[in-house]
mmCIF file of C-alpha atoms in Angstrom:
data_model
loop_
_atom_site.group_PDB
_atom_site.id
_atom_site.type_symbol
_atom_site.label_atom_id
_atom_site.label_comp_id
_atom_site.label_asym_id
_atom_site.label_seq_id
_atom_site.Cartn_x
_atom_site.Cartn_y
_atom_site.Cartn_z
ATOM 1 C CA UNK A 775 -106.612 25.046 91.067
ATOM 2 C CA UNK A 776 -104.768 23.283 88.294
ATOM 3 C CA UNK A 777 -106.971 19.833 88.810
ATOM 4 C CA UNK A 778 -110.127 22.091 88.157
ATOM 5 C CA UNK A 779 -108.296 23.445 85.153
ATOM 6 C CA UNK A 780 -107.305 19.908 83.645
ATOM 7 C CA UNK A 781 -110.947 18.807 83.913
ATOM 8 C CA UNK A 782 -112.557 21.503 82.556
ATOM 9 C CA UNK A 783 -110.322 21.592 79.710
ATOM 10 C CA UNK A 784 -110.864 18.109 79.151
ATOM 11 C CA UNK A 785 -114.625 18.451 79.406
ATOM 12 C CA UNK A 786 -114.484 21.668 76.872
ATOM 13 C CA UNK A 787 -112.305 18.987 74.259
ATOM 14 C CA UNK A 788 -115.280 16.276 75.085
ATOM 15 C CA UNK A 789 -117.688 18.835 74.427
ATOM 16 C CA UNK A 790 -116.914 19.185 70.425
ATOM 17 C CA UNK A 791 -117.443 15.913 69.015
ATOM 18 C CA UNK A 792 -115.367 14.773 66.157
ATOM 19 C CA UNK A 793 -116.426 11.345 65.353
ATOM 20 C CA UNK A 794 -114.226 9.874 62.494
ATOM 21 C CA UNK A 795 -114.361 11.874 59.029
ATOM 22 C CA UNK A 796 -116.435 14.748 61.333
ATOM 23 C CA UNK A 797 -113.206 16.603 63.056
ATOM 24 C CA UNK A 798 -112.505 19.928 61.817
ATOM 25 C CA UNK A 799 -114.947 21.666 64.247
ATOM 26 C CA UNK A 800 -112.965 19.982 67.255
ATOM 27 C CA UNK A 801 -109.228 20.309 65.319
ATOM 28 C CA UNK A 802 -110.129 24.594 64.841
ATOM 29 C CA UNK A 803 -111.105 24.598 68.344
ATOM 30 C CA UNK A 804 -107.687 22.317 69.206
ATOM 31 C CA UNK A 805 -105.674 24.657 67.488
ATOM 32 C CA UNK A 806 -106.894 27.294 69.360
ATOM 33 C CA UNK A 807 -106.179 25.764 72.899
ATOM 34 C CA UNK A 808 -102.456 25.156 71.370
ATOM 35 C CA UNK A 809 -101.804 28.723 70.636
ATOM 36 C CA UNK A 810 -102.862 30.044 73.715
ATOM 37 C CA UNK A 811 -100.596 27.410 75.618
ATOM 38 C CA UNK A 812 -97.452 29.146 73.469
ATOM 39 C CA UNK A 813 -97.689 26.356 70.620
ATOM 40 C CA UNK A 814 -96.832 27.681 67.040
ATOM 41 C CA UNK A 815 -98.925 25.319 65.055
ATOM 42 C CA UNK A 816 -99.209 24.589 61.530
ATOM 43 C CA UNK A 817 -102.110 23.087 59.576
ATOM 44 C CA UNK A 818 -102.190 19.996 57.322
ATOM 45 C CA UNK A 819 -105.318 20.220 54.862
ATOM 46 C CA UNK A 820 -103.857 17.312 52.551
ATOM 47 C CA UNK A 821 -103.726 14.932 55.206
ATOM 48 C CA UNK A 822 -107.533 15.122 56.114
ATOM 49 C CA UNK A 823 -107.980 14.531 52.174
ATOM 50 C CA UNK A 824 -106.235 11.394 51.867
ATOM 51 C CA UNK A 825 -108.345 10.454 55.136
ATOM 52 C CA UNK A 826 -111.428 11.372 53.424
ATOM 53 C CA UNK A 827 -112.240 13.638 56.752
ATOM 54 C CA UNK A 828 -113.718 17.374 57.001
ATOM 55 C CA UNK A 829 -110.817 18.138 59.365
ATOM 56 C CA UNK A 830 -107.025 18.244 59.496
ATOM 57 C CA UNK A 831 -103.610 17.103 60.890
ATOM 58 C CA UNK A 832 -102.229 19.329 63.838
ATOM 59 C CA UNK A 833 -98.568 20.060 64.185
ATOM 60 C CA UNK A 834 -97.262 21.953 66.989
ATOM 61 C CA UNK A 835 -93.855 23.119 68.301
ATOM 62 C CA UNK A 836 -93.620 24.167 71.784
ATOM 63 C CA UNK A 837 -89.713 25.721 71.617
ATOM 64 C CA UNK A 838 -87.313 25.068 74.733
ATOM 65 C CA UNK A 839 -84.063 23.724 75.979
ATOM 66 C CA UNK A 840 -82.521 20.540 75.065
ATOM 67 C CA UNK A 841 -83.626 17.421 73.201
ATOM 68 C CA UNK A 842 -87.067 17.631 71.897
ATOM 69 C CA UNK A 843 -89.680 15.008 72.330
ATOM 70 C CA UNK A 844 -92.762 14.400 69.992
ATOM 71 C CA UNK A 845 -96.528 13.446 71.628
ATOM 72 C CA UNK A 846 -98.822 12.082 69.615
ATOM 73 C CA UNK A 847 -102.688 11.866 69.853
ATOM 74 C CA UNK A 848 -105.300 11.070 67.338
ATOM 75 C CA UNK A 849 -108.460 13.587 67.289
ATOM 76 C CA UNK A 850 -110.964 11.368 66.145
ATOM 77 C CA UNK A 851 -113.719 9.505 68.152
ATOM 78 C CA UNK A 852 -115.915 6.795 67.210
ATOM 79 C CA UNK A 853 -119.643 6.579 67.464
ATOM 80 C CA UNK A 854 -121.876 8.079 69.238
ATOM 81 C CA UNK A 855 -120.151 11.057 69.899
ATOM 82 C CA UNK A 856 -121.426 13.438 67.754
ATOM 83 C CA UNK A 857 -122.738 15.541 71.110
ATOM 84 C CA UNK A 858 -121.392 14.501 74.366
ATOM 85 C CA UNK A 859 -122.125 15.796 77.410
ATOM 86 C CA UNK A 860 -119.555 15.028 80.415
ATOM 87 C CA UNK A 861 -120.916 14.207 83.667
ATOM 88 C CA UNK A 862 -118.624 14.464 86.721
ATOM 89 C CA UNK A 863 -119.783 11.308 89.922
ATOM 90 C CA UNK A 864 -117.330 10.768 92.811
ATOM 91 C CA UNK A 865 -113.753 11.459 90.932
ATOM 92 C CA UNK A 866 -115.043 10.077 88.012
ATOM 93 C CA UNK A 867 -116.176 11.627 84.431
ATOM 94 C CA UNK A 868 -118.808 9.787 82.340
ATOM 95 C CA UNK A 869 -120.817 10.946 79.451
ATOM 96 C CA UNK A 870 -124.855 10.937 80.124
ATOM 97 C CA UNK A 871 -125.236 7.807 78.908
ATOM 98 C CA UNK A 872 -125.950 8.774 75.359
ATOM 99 C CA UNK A 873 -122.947 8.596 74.007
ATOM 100 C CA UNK A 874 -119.369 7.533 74.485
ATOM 101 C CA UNK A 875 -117.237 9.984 76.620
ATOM 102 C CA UNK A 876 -114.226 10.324 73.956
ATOM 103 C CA UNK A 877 -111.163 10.230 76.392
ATOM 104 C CA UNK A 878 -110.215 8.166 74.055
ATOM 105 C CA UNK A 879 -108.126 10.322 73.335
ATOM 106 C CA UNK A 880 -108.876 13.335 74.342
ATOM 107 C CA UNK A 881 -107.762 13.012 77.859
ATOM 108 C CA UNK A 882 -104.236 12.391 76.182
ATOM 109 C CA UNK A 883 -104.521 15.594 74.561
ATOM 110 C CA UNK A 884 -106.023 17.393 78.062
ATOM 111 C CA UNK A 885 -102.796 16.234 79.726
ATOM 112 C CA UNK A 886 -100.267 17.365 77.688
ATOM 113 C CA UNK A 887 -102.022 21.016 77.477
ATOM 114 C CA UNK A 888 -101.935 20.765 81.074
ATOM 115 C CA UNK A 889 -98.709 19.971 81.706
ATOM 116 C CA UNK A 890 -97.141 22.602 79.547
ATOM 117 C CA UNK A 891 -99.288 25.278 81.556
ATOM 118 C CA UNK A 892 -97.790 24.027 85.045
ATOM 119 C CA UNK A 893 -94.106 23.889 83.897
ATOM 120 C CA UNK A 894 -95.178 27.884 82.529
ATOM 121 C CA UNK A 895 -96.925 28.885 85.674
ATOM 122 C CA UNK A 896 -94.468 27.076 88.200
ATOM 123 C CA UNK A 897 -91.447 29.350 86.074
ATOM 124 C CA UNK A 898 -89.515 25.727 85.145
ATOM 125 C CA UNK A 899 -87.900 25.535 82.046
ATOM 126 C CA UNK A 900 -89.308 22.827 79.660
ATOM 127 C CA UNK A 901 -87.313 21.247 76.579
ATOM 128 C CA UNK A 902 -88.568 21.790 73.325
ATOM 129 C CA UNK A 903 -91.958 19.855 72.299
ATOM 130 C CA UNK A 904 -93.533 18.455 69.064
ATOM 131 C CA UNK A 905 -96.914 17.520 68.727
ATOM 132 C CA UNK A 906 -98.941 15.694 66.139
ATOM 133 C CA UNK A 907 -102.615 15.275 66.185
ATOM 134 C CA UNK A 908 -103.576 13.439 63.800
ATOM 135 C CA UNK A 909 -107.387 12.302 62.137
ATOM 136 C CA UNK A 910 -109.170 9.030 61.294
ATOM 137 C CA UNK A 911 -106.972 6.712 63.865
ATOM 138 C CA UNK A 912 -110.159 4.711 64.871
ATOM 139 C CA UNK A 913 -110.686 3.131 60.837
ATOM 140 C CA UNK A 914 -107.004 2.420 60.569
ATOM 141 C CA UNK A 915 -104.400 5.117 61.940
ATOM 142 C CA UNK A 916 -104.850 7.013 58.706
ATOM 143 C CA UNK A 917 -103.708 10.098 60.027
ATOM 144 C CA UNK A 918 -100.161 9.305 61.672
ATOM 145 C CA UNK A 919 -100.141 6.696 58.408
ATOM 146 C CA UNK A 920 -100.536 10.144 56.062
ATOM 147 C CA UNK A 921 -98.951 12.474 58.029
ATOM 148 C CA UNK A 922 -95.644 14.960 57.038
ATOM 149 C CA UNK A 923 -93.182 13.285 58.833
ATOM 150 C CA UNK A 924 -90.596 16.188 56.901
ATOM 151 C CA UNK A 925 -91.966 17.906 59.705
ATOM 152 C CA UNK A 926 -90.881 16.413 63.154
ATOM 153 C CA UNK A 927 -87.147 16.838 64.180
ATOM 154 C CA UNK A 928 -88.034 14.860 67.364
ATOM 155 C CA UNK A 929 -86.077 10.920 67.669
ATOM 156 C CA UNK A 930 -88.559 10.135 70.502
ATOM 157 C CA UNK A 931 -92.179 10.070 70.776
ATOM 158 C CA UNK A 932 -94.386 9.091 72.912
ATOM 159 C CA UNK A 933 -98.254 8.198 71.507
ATOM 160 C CA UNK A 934 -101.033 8.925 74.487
ATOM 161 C CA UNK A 935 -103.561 5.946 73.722
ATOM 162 C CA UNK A 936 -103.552 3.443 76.586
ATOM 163 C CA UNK A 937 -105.585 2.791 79.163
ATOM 164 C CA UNK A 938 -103.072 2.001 82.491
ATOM 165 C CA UNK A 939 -100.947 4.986 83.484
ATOM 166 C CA UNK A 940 -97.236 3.582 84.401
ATOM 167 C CA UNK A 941 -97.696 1.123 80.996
ATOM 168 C CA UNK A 942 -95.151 1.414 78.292
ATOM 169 C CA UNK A 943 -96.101 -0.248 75.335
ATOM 170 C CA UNK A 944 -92.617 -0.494 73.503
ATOM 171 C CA UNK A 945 -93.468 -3.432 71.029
ATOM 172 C CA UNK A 946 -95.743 -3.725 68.836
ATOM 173 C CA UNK A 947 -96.701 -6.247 65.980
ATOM 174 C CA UNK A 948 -96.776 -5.957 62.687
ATOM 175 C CA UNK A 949 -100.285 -6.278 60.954
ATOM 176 C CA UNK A 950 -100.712 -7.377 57.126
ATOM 177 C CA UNK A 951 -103.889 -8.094 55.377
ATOM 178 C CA UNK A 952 -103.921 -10.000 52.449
ATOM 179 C CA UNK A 953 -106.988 -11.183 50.374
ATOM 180 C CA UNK A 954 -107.270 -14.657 48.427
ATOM 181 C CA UNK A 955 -109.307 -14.879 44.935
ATOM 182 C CA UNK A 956 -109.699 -18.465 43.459
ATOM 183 C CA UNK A 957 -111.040 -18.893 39.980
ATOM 184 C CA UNK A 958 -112.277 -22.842 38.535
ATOM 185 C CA UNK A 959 -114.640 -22.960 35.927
ATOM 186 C CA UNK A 960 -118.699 -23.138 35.923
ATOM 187 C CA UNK A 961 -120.528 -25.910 35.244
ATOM 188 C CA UNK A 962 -124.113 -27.636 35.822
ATOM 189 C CA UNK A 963 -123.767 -29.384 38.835
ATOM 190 C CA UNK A 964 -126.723 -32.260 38.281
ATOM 191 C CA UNK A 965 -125.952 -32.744 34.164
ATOM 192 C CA UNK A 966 -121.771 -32.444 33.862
ATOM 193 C CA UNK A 967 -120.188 -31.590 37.578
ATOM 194 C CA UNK A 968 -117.094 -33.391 35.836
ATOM 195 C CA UNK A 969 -116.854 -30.137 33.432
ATOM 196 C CA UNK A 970 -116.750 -27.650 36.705
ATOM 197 C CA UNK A 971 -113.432 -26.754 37.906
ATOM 198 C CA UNK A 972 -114.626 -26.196 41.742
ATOM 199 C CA UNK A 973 -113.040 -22.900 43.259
ATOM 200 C CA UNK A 974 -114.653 -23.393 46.369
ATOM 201 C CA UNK A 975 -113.785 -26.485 46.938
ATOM 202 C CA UNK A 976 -109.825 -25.109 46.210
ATOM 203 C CA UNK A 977 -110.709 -22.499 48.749
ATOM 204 C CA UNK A 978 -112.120 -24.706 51.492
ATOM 205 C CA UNK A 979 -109.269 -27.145 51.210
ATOM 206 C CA UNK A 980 -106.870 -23.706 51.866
ATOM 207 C CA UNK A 981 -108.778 -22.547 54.676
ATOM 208 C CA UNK A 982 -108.795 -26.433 56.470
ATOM 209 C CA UNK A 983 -104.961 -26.187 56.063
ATOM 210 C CA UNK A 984 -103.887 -22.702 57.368
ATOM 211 C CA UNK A 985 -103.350 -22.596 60.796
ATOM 212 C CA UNK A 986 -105.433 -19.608 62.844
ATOM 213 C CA UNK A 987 -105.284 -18.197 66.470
ATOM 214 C CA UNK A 988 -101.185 -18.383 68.249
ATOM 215 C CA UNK A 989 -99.332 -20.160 65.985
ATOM 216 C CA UNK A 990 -96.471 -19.743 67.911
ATOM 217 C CA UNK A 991 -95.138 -17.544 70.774
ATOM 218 C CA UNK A 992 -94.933 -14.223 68.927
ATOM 219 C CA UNK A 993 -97.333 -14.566 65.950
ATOM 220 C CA UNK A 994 -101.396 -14.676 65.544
ATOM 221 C CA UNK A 995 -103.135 -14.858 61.965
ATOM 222 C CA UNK A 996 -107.020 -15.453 61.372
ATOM 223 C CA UNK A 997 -109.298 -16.014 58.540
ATOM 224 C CA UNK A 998 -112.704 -14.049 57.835
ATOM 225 C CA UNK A 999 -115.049 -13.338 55.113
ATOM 226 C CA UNK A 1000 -114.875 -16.452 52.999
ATOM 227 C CA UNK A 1001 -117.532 -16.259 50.161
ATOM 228 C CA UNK A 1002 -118.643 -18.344 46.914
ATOM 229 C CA UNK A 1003 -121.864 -16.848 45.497
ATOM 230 C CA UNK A 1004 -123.857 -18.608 43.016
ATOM 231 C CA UNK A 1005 -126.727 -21.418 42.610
ATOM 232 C CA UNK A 1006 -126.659 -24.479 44.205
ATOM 233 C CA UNK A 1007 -127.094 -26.336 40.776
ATOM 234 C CA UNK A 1008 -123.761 -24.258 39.329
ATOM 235 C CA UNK A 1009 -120.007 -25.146 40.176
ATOM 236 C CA UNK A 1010 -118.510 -22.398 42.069
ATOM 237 C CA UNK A 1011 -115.998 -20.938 39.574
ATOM 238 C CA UNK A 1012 -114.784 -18.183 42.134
ATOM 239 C CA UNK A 1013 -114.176 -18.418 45.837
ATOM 240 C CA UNK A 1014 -112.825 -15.416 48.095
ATOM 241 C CA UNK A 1015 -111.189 -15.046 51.699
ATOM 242 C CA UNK A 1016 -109.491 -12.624 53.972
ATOM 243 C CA UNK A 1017 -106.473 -12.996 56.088
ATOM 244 C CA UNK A 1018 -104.706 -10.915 58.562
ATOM 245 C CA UNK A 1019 -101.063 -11.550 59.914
ATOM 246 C CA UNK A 1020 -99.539 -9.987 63.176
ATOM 247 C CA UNK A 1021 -96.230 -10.779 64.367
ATOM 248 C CA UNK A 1022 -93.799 -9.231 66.546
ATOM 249 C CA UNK A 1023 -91.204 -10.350 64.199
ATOM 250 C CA UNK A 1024 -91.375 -9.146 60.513
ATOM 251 C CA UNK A 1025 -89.420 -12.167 59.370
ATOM 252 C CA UNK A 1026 -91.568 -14.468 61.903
ATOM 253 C CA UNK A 1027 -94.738 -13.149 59.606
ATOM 254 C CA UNK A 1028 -92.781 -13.013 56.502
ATOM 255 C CA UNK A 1029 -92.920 -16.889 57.064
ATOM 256 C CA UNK A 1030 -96.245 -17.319 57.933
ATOM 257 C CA UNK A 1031 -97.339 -15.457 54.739
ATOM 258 C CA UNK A 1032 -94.866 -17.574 52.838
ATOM 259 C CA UNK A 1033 -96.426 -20.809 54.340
ATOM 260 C CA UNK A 1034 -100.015 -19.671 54.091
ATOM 261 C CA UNK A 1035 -99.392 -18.887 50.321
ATOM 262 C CA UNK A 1036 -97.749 -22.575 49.404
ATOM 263 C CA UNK A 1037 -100.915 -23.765 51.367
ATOM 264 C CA UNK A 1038 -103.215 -21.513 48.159
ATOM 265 C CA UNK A 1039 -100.572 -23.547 45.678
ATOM 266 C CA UNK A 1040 -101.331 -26.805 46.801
ATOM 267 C CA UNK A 1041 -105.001 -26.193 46.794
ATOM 268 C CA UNK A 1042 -104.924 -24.967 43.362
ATOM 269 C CA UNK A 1043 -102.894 -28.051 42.310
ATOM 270 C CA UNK A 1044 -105.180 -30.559 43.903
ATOM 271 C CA UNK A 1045 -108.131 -28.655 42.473
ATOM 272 C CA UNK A 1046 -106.991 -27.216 39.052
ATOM 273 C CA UNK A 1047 -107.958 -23.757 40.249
ATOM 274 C CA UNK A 1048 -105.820 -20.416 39.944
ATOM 275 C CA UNK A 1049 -105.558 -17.896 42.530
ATOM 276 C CA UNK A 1050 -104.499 -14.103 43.015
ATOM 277 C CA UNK A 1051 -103.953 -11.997 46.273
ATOM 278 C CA UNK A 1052 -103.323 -8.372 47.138
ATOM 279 C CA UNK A 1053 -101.486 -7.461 50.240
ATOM 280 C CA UNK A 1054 -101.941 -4.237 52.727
ATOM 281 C CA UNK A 1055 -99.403 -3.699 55.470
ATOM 282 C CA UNK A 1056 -101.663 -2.067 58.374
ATOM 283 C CA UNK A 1057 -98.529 -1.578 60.382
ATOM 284 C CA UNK A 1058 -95.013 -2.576 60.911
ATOM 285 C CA UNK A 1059 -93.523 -4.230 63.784
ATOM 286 C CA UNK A 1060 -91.346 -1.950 66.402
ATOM 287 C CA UNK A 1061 -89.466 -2.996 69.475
ATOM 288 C CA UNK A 1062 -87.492 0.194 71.593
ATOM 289 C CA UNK A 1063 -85.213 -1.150 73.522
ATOM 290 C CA UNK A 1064 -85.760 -1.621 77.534
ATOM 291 C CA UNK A 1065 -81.714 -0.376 78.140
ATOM 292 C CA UNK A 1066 -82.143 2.584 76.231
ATOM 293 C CA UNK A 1067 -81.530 5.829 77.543
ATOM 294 C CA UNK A 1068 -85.137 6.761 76.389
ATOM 295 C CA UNK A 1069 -86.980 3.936 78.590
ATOM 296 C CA UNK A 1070 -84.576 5.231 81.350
ATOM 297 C CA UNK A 1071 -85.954 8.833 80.730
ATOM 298 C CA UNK A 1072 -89.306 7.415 81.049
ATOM 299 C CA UNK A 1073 -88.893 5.163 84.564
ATOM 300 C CA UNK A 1074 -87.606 8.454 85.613
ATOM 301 C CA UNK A 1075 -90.044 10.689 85.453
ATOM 302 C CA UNK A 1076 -92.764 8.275 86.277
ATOM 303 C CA UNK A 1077 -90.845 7.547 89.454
ATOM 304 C CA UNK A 1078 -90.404 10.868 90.312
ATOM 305 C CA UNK A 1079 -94.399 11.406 89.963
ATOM 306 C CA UNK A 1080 -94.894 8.594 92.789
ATOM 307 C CA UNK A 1081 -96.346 6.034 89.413
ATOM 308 C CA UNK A 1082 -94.896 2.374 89.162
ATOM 309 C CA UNK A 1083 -93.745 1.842 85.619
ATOM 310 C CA UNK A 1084 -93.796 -1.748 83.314
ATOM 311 C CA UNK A 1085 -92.845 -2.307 79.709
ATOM 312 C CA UNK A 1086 -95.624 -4.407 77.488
ATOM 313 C CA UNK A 1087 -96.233 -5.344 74.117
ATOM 314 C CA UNK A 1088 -99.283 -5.449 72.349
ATOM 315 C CA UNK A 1089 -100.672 -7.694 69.032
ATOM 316 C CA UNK A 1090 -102.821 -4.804 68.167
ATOM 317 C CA UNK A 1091 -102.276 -1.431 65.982
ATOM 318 C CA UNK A 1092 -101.994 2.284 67.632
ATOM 319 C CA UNK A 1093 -100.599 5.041 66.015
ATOM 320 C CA UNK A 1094 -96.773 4.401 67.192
ATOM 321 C CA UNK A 1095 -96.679 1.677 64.434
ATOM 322 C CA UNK A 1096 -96.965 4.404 61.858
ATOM 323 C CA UNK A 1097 -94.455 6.863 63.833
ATOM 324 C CA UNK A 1098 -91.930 3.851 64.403
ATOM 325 C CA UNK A 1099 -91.563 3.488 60.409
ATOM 326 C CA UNK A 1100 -89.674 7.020 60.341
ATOM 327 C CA UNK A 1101 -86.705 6.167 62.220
ATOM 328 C CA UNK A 1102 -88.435 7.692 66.078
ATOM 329 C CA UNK A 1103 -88.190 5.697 68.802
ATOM 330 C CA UNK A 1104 -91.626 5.224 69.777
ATOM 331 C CA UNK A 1105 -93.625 3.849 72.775
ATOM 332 C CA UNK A 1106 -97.541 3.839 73.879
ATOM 333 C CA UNK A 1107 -98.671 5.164 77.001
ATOM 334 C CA UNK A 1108 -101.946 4.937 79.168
ATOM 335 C CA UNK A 1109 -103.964 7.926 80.179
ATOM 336 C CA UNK A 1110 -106.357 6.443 82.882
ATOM 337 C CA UNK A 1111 -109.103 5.832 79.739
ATOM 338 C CA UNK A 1112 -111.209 3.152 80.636
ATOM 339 C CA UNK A 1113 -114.363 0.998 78.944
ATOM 340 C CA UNK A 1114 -113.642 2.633 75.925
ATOM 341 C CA UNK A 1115 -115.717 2.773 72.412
ATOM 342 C CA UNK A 1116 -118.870 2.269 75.036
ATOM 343 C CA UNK A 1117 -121.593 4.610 76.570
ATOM 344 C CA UNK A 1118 -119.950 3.491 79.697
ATOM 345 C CA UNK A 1119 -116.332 4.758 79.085
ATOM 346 C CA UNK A 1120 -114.917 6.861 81.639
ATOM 347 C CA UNK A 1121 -111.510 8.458 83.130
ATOM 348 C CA UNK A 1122 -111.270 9.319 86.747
ATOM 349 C CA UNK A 1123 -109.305 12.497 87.480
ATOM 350 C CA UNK A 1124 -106.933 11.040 90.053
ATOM 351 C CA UNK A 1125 -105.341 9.043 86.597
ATOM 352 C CA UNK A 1126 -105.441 12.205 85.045
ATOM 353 C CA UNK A 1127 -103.903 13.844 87.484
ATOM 354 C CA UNK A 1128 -100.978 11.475 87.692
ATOM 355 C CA UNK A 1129 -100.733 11.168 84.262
ATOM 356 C CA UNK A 1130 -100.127 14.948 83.958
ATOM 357 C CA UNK A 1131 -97.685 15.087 86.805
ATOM 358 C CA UNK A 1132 -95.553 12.076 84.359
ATOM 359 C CA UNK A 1133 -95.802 14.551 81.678
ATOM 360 C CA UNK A 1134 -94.782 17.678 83.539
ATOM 361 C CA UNK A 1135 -91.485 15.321 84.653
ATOM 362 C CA UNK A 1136 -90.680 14.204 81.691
ATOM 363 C CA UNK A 1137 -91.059 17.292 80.007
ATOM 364 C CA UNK A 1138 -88.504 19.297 82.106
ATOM 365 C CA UNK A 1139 -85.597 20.877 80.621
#
């Protein structure tokens, strides 16, 4: 039966571990489940480099009739799950115990495989389908971030990294990191604290005036890592802290970066400190929009698999940030994956199931 056949090539995926920077056993063995589906895939050795992993990006074309449609999944797990072992208990796969299961995302990457050998086997036409699998998403989406865009013709795309099947995450924030350096001037704190130019004091006074947590409807920001080495008889002459920006605006956290960095002026006036930053843009904000024909396409089909579809948005980073930056509408769907990045993570094979069926609708010609 085609349910056996979903779990047991999910279980075989499972099987190969491919923690993060460790993939290329588990991408050869990919690529080989690809071709046999009718895939013609193509290797990308350069983009495991820049990830600093052993394996590489996957591109596959699966040729048909009409518009094509990119899916995405990443191939990387986190730890422990350098060997896991799936364990099947009342509709419900685990790992032993030992390890996390790593549906996350290989169930994503189960379901599409299976859903392009039903459409085969049932004689129904598909339209033409991209894929890219891509390395290293768990340490910061580094492979859809470094992959060869050059490649995908595809103006849709939907990224299989969710939990809920029937969720369609089509907006997503933008994420910017940006790191704070204050510099004063050293002094002995018991003989001549008047000769000290106090950076941490510059740097406390910032972090006291920058607002963390929902600062308004559509924004968060927060503040980690603040440090000032050095002897308690010295006057701190360099203070550091991190800060991270999400917004579902990118002028929204344009603003906030702009406010947070008159914030660092003032301090350094009041104190007589300087202060540099650098800035890295994790990902960009996307919205797709609910009235296009592309969220249409995707009620449709999840209708016509019996599943109850609902847009959301989410503050956090997945792959479709990276996608949405080369002009593809992009959304985020579930696959039934559940307590993920835990030896208690699990996927039951009725959400599988569905989320195939979905697939095998939407990928009709």
């Amino acid at each position: 039966m085609s349910t056996q056949r979903l779990v047991k090539t999910f279980c075989d995926l499972v099987s190969t571990g491919s923690e993060t920077g460790h993939e290329r056993a588990f991408c050869i063995e990919l690529e080989k489940a690809l071709i046999e589906a009718g895939f013609e895939v193509e290797r990308d050795e350069e983009a495991g480099k820049k990830c600093g992993s052993d394996g590489f990006n996957i591109y596959g074309y699966l040729p048909g009739d009409g518009e094509s449609v990119l899916l995405s999944c990443h191939t990387d797990t986190v730890t422990p799950g350098a060997a896991v072992t799936p364990v099947e208990r009342d509709g419900v796969i685990y790992s032993d115990g030992t390890t996390i299961l790593g549906s996350d995302d290989k169930s994503g990457i189960a379901e599409i495989i299976e859903a392009v050998a039903r459409l085969k086997e049932n004689g129904e036409k598909n339209r033409p389908v991209e894929v890219l699998f891509s390395l290293s998403e768990e340490v910061g989406m580094l492979g859809s971030r470094y992959a060869d865009y050059s490649k995908i013709k595809s103006k849709t795309a939907l990224v299989l990294d969710g939990e809920d099947i029937g969720e369609i995450v089509n907006s997503a924030a933008a994420n910017i990191v940006m790191s704070f350096r204050f510099f004063g001037k050293t002094a002995h704190a018991g003989i001549c604290p008047e000769n000290g130019i106090h950076a941490l004091k510059a740097a406390a006074y910032a972090i006291a005036n920058i607002p963390v947590g929902h600062v308004d409807e559509i924004s968060v920001q927060n503040i980690s890592n603040f440090i000032s080495e050095g002897a308690t008889n010295i006057v701190a002459d360099k203070a550091s802290f991190d800060m991270e920006f999400r917004s579902y605006d990118e002028d929204t956290v344009q603003k906030h970066i702009a406010d947070a960095l008159a914030v660092m002026k003032e301090a350094c006036e009041k104190f007589g400190t300087t202060f540099e930053y650098d800035s890295e843009r994790h990902s960009g904000a996307f919205t797709v929009d609910p009235e296009s024909q592309f969220i249409k396409d995707i009620f449709a089909a999840y209708e016509a698999a019996g599943i109850r579809p609902y847009l959301s948005k989410t503050l956090g980073g997945c792959d479709a940030s990276n996608i949405a930056l080369h002009d593809i509408a992009v959304v985020n769907i579930g696959t039934g994956m559940r307590d993920v990045h835990t030896t208690a993570e699990n996927i039951s094979i009725k959400d599988m199931e569905d989320s195939t069926r979905f697939l095998c609708e939407l990928l009709k010609a």
